[in-house]
Short mmCIF file of C-alpha atoms in Angstrom, two decimals:
data_model
loop_
_atom_site.label_atom_id
_atom_site.label_comp_id
_atom_site.label_asym_id
_atom_site.label_seq_id
_atom_site.Cartn_x
_atom_site.Cartn_y
_atom_site.Cartn_z
CA SER A 1 0.28 -0.06 -0.03
CA GLN A 2 1.60 3.40 -0.78
CA THR A 3 1.95 5.65 2.06
CA ILE A 4 3.65 8.92 2.55
CA HIS A 5 5.85 10.41 5.33
CA GLN A 6 6.96 14.03 6.00
CA TRP A 7 8.84 15.22 8.57
CA PRO A 8 8.76 17.19 10.63
CA ALA A 9 5.72 17.39 12.19
CA THR A 10 7.09 20.50 14.87
CA LEU A 11 9.42 23.07 14.51
CA VAL A 12 10.16 26.91 14.40
CA GLN A 13 11.74 28.70 13.70
CA PRO A 14 13.67 32.88 13.51
CA VAL A 15 12.79 35.54 11.05
CA GLY A 16 16.00 35.65 8.33
CA SER A 17 15.99 30.78 9.14
CA PRO A 18 16.00 28.53 5.99
CA LEU A 19 13.24 26.14 6.08
CA SER A 20 13.69 22.13 4.14
CA LEU A 21 10.68 20.27 4.59
CA GLU A 22 10.97 17.08 3.60
CA CYS A 23 7.48 14.93 2.06
CA THR A 24 8.57 10.74 0.45
CA VAL A 25 5.88 8.82 -1.30
CA GLU A 26 6.36 4.79 -1.12
CA GLY A 27 4.08 2.63 -3.54
CA THR A 28 3.95 4.08 -6.02
CA SER A 29 5.02 5.27 -9.10
CA ASN A 30 5.83 8.39 -11.24
CA PRO A 31 3.31 10.10 -8.71
CA ASN A 32 1.50 14.03 -9.21
CA LEU A 33 3.59 16.10 -5.31
CA TYR A 34 1.80 18.64 -4.30
CA TRP A 35 3.79 21.04 -1.25
CA TYR A 36 -0.43 23.43 0.38
CA ARG A 37 0.28 26.11 3.15
CA GLN A 38 -2.55 26.19 5.25
CA ALA A 39 -3.39 28.98 7.24
CA ALA A 40 -5.01 29.09 10.44
CA GLY A 41 -8.60 28.64 9.92
CA ARG A 42 -8.38 29.21 6.62
CA GLY A 43 -8.21 27.00 2.41
CA LEU A 44 -5.57 24.92 1.32
CA GLN A 45 -3.53 27.99 -1.19
CA LEU A 46 -1.24 24.76 -3.62
CA LEU A 47 2.30 26.73 -4.12
CA PHE A 48 3.96 23.65 -6.02
CA TYR A 49 2.46 21.01 -7.92
CA SER A 50 4.41 18.56 -9.81
CA VAL A 51 4.48 16.56 -12.58
CA GLY A 52 7.53 14.63 -12.44
CA ILE A 53 11.76 14.08 -11.29
CA GLY A 54 12.46 18.32 -11.96
CA GLN A 55 8.93 19.78 -13.03
CA ILE A 56 7.52 22.31 -10.46
CA SER A 57 5.06 24.37 -10.87
CA SER A 58 4.95 27.67 -8.86
CA GLU A 59 0.84 29.05 -8.07
CA VAL A 60 1.98 31.63 -6.51
CA PRO A 61 5.04 33.85 -5.70
CA GLN A 62 6.86 33.94 -2.79
CA ASN A 63 10.18 33.04 -1.77
CA LEU A 64 9.96 29.63 -0.90
CA SER A 65 11.09 27.38 -3.45
CA ALA A 66 10.52 23.46 -4.22
CA SER A 67 13.21 20.09 -5.22
CA ARG A 68 12.57 16.68 -6.65
CA PRO A 69 15.29 14.83 -6.76
CA GLN A 70 13.98 11.99 -7.26
CA ASP A 71 10.88 10.00 -7.70
CA ARG A 72 9.13 9.94 -4.88
CA GLN A 73 10.61 12.57 -2.77
CA PHE A 74 9.29 16.47 -2.34
CA ILE A 75 10.99 19.40 -0.51
CA LEU A 76 10.45 22.37 0.22
CA SER A 77 13.11 25.39 0.84
CA SER A 78 13.74 28.59 1.74
CA LYS A 79 16.59 30.66 2.15
CA LYS A 80 15.46 33.39 4.87
CA LEU A 81 11.95 33.03 6.16
CA LEU A 82 9.30 35.49 6.86
CA LEU A 83 6.78 36.08 9.97
CA SER A 84 4.82 35.95 6.55
CA ASP A 85 5.70 31.54 6.05
CA SER A 86 4.62 30.73 9.24
CA GLY A 87 0.80 28.64 9.39
CA PHE A 88 -0.36 24.16 7.95
CA TYR A 89 2.46 22.87 5.33
CA LEU A 90 1.33 19.87 3.80
CA CYS A 91 2.60 17.45 0.98
CA ALA A 92 0.41 15.77 -0.81
CA TRP A 93 0.49 13.00 -4.16
CA SER A 94 -2.00 11.53 -7.06
CA VAL A 95 -1.70 9.34 -9.77
CA LEU A 96 -4.28 9.58 -11.46
CA VAL A 97 -6.73 11.14 -9.70
CA SER A 98 -6.57 10.74 -6.36
CA ALA A 99 -5.07 13.13 -3.28
CA PHE A 100 -3.78 11.64 -0.26
CA PHE A 101 -2.06 14.28 2.02
CA GLY A 102 1.05 13.97 4.85
CA GLN A 103 -0.11 14.73 8.15
CA GLY A 104 1.69 17.81 7.89
CA THR A 105 4.05 20.96 9.10
CA ARG A 106 3.52 23.50 11.30
CA LEU A 107 6.20 26.37 11.04
CA THR A 108 6.35 29.02 13.41
CA VAL A 109 8.14 31.77 12.15
CA VAL A 110 8.91 34.11 15.59
CA GLY B 1 -8.49 27.16 -15.42
CA GLU B 2 -10.30 25.03 -12.74
CA ASN B 3 -12.47 28.13 -10.13
CA VAL B 4 -14.59 25.47 -7.26
CA GLU B 5 -16.22 27.49 -4.51
CA GLN B 6 -18.32 26.01 -1.77
CA HIS B 7 -20.40 26.55 0.60
CA PRO B 8 -21.34 27.53 3.41
CA SER B 9 -18.09 28.43 4.81
CA THR B 10 -19.12 27.70 8.12
CA LEU B 11 -22.17 24.95 9.11
CA SER B 12 -24.04 24.01 12.06
CA VAL B 13 -26.75 21.47 12.52
CA GLN B 14 -28.01 19.31 16.40
CA GLU B 15 -26.63 15.62 16.21
CA GLY B 16 -28.91 14.16 14.25
CA ASP B 17 -30.03 16.27 11.83
CA SER B 18 -28.49 15.49 7.77
CA ALA B 19 -25.89 18.38 6.36
CA VAL B 20 -25.18 19.35 2.98
CA ILE B 21 -21.77 20.76 1.31
CA LYS B 22 -22.74 22.24 -2.26
CA CYS B 23 -19.78 22.74 -4.06
CA THR B 24 -20.22 25.03 -7.93
CA TYR B 25 -17.26 24.20 -10.78
CA SER B 26 -16.09 26.07 -13.93
CA ASP B 27 -14.15 23.58 -15.93
CA SER B 28 -17.09 21.61 -17.67
CA ALA B 29 -13.38 19.20 -18.37
CA SER B 30 -13.31 18.19 -14.67
CA ASN B 31 -14.25 14.69 -14.29
CA TYR B 32 -13.27 13.73 -10.45
CA PHE B 33 -15.04 15.59 -7.68
CA PRO B 34 -13.12 14.18 -4.55
CA TRP B 35 -14.31 14.98 -0.61
CA TYR B 36 -11.96 15.28 2.36
CA LYS B 37 -12.68 15.76 5.61
CA GLN B 38 -10.17 17.84 7.99
CA GLU B 39 -9.74 16.23 11.87
CA LEU B 40 -7.87 19.29 13.85
CA GLY B 41 -4.43 19.60 13.43
CA LYS B 42 -4.04 16.81 10.49
CA GLY B 43 -4.92 16.97 6.80
CA PRO B 44 -7.57 15.78 4.82
CA GLN B 45 -8.33 12.28 4.81
CA LEU B 46 -10.53 11.39 1.63
CA ILE B 47 -13.83 10.91 2.26
CA ILE B 48 -15.49 9.65 -0.96
CA ASP B 49 -15.13 10.89 -4.73
CA ILE B 50 -17.61 10.70 -7.61
CA ARG B 51 -16.83 10.26 -11.17
CA SER B 52 -18.42 12.75 -14.65
CA ASN B 53 -19.87 9.51 -15.67
CA VAL B 54 -21.89 8.90 -12.09
CA GLY B 55 -25.06 11.16 -10.65
CA GLU B 56 -24.63 10.14 -6.85
CA LYS B 57 -22.42 7.64 -5.04
CA LYS B 58 -23.71 6.64 -1.71
CA ASP B 59 -21.02 4.76 1.20
CA GLN B 60 -23.37 4.61 4.48
CA ARG B 61 -24.36 7.88 6.25
CA ILE B 62 -22.11 9.61 2.96
CA ALA B 63 -24.01 10.51 0.22
CA VAL B 64 -21.88 12.87 -2.74
CA THR B 65 -24.42 13.84 -6.59
CA LEU B 66 -22.87 15.69 -9.09
CA ASN B 67 -24.98 17.91 -11.74
CA LYS B 68 -22.59 18.08 -15.19
CA THR B 69 -24.90 20.31 -17.34
CA ALA B 70 -25.18 22.94 -13.90
CA LYS B 71 -21.13 21.43 -12.63
CA HIS B 72 -22.39 21.46 -9.25
CA PHE B 73 -22.59 18.48 -6.50
CA SER B 74 -22.60 18.54 -3.03
CA LEU B 75 -22.02 15.96 -0.10
CA HIS B 76 -24.54 14.67 2.59
CA ILE B 77 -24.51 13.31 5.75
CA THR B 78 -27.24 11.83 7.14
CA GLU B 79 -27.54 10.76 11.32
CA THR B 80 -24.86 13.31 11.64
CA GLN B 81 -22.19 11.96 15.20
CA PRO B 82 -20.01 14.72 17.08
CA GLU B 83 -17.24 13.23 15.42
CA ASP B 84 -18.86 14.36 11.91
CA SER B 85 -17.18 17.32 13.29
CA ALA B 86 -14.36 18.24 10.95
CA VAL B 87 -13.53 20.43 8.36
CA TYR B 88 -14.61 19.11 5.13
CA PHE B 89 -13.35 20.51 1.57
CA CYS B 90 -14.87 19.44 -2.32
CA ALA B 91 -12.47 19.15 -4.83
CA ALA B 92 -11.98 18.87 -9.32
CA THR B 93 -9.46 18.28 -11.76
CA PRO B 94 -9.38 17.44 -15.56
CA ASN B 95 -6.74 15.13 -15.72
CA ARG B 96 -3.74 12.69 -14.47
CA ASP B 97 -1.97 16.81 -15.24
CA ASP B 98 -3.86 19.44 -13.54
CA LYS B 99 -3.91 20.03 -10.32
CA ILE B 100 -6.53 19.25 -7.97
CA ILE B 101 -8.39 22.14 -7.31
CA PHE B 102 -10.40 22.63 -4.21
CA GLY B 103 -13.37 25.03 -2.61
CA LYS B 104 -12.32 26.65 0.42
CA GLY B 105 -13.50 24.52 2.42
CA THR B 106 -17.10 24.34 5.33
CA ARG B 107 -16.54 23.78 9.24
CA LEU B 108 -19.47 22.04 10.09
CA HIS B 109 -20.62 22.18 14.17
CA ILE B 110 -22.68 18.69 15.17
CA LEU B 111 -24.51 20.50 18.12
CA PRO B 112 -25.14 18.14 21.25
#
């Protein structure tokens, strides 16, 4: 069966520090991969999605970036965090159409 | 591109009553419509889905209906229970390589 791993679960980082969130999927090949951000009590904002290794589409201008170094690995990064980067970050994967989410990372920038 | 509107943003129903959440979409090429439930502090979980060649699908107390002509689909929860309290998201997607478009979510409160 397929599983998705996202870590860490919580993270507190100072303003200006770098960020790296990692997501890996097991049990499937060539999935579509997604990074979403969710502000408190709000909807799902799509940040990046990828249909293959090295293929990244960015949905909103920001100081975040994403990379897909391997088929089932998706990384969200920032060189310098802003206060506004605080939120709940979710990784998801899909094959065909159904999407499945990780458990999320709650990032607090202080 | 696809745009999904979801209503209401908040819904309170008495335990045992039914709850209905409605979504509309804009892209007639969309052919798959999943619904997700998100509990506090967790990632959304797929609870039911429907494809464009089906008008209705039911799974125990949960049902989804789809009207392709009107481009709207709905989630129906009957005999609501306290554990149904959560945020629910609808979504639409046209094909495999297109990103999944989510509605803004409905916060459902089940009142004792």
